[in-house]
CSV table of C-alpha atoms in Angstrom, one decimal:
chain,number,residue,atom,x,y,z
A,1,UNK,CA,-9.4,15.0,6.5
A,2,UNK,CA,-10.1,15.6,3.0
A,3,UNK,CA,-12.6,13.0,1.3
A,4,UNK,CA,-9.4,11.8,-0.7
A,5,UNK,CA,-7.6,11.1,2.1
A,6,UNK,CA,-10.1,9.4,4.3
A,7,UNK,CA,-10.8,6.9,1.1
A,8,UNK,CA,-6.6,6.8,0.7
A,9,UNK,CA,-6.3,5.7,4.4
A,10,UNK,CA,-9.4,3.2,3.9
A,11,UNK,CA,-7.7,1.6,0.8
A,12,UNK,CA,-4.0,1.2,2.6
A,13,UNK,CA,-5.7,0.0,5.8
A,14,UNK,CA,-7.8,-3.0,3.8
A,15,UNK,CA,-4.7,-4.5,2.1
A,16,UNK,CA,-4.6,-7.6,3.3
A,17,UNK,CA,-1.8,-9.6,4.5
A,18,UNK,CA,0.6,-11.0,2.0
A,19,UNK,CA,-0.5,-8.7,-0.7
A,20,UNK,CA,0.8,-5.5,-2.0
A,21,UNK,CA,-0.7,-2.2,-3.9
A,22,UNK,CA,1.0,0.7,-5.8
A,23,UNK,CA,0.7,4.2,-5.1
A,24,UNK,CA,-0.5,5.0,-8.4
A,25,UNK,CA,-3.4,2.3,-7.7
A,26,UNK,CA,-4.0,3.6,-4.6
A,27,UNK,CA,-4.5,7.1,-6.1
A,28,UNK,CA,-6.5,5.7,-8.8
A,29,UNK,CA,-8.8,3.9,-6.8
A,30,UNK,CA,-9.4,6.6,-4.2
A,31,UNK,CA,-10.9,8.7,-7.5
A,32,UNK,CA,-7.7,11.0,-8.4
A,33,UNK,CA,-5.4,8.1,-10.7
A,34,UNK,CA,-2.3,11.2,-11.0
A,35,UNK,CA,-1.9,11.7,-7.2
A,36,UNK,CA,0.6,9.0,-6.4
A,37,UNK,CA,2.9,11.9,-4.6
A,38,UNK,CA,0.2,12.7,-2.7
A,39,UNK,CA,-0.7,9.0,-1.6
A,40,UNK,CA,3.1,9.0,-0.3
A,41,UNK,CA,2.6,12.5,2.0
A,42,UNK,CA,-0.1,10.7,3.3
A,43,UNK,CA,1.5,7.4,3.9
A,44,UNK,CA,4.5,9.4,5.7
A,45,UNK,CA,1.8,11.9,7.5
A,46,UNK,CA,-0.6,9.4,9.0
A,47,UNK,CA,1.3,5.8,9.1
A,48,UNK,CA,1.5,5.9,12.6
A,49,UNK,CA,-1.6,7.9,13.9
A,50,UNK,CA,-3.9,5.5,11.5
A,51,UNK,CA,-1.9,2.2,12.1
A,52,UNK,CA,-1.8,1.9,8.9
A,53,UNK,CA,0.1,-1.2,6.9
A,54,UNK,CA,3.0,0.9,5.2
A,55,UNK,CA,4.5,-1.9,4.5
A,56,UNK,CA,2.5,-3.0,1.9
A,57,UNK,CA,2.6,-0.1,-0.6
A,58,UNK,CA,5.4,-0.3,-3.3
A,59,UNK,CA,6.2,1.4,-6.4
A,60,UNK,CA,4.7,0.5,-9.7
A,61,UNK,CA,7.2,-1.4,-10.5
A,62,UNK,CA,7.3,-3.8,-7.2
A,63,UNK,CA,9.9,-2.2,-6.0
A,64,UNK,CA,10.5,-0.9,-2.3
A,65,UNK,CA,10.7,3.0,-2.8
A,66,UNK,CA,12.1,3.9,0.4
A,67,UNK,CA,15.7,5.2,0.2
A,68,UNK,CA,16.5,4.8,4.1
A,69,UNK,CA,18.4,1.2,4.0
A,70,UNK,CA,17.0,0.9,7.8
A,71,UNK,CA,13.8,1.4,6.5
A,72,UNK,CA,13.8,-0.1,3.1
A,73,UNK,CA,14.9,-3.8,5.1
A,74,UNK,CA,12.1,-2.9,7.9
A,75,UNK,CA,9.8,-3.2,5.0
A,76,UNK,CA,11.2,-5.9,3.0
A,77,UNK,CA,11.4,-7.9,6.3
A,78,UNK,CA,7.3,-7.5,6.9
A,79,UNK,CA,6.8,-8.6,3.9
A,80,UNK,CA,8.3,-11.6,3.7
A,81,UNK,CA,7.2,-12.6,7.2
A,82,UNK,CA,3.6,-12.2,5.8
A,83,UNK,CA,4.4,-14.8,2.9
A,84,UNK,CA,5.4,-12.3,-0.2
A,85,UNK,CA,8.1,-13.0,-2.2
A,86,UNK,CA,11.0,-11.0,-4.0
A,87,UNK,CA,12.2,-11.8,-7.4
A,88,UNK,CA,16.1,-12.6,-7.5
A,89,UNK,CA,16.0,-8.6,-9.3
A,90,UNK,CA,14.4,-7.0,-5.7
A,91,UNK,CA,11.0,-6.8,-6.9
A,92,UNK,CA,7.2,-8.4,-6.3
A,93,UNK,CA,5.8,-9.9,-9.4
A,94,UNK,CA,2.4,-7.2,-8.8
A,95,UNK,CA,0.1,-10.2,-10.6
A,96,UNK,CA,0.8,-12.9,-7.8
A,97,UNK,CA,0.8,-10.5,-4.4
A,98,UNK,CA,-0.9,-7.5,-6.1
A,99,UNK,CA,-4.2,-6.4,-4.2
A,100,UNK,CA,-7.2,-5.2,-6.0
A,101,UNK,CA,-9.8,-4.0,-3.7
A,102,UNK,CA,-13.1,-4.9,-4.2
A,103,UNK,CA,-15.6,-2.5,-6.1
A,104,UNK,CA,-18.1,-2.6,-2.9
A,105,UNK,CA,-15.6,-1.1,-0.3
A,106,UNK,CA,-14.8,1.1,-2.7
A,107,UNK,CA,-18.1,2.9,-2.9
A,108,UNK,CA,-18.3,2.5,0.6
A,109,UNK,CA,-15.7,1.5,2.9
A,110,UNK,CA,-17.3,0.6,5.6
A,111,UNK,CA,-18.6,-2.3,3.8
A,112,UNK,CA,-16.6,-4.9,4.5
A,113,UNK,CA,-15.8,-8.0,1.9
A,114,UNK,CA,-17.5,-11.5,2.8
């Protein structure tokens, strides 16, 4: 794994419940901010293997990205169950149930938040 990816895959897997992040954050936090595409391979790629909370990426808008409709209600379904809301337009108001990680775990993720 590539030192992007490992910190990708560290990022996703410390969102906590009820809160959401973009790709575009999650690029720009793991040090390469224009690499949203490539935050998605590796959500697709390594979901499963990683255990990873997929569920609680979006697009920069709020929005659910996934064009599957099986999929794309899978996801909306998590989230609700873990206390996020969706506007009466489909979207997550980013302010209220967007995640920012904090700067520590970012230097080093094994450091975990108090």
């Amino acid at each position: 794994m590539t030192p992007f990816t490992k910190q990708v895959v560290a990022i996703i897997a410390a969102i906590p419940e009820g809160k959401v992040m973009t790709y575009g954050q999650i690029a720009a936090h793991a040090g390469s901010p224009r690499a949203a595409r490539q935050v998605v391979r590796i959500l697709h790629s390594m979901s499963r293997k990683e255990r990873l909370p997929w569920h609680r990426v979006v697009n920069a808008k709020g929005e659910i990205s996934i064009p599957d409709e099986h999929s794309r209600m899978m996801q909306e379904t998590e989230l609700i169950s873990e206390g996020v809301e969706f506007q009466p337009n489909g979207t997550i108001n980013l302010k209220r149930f967007g995640h920012e990680p904090d700067p520590v775990f970012l230097l080093d993720p094994s450091i975990q938040p108090e």
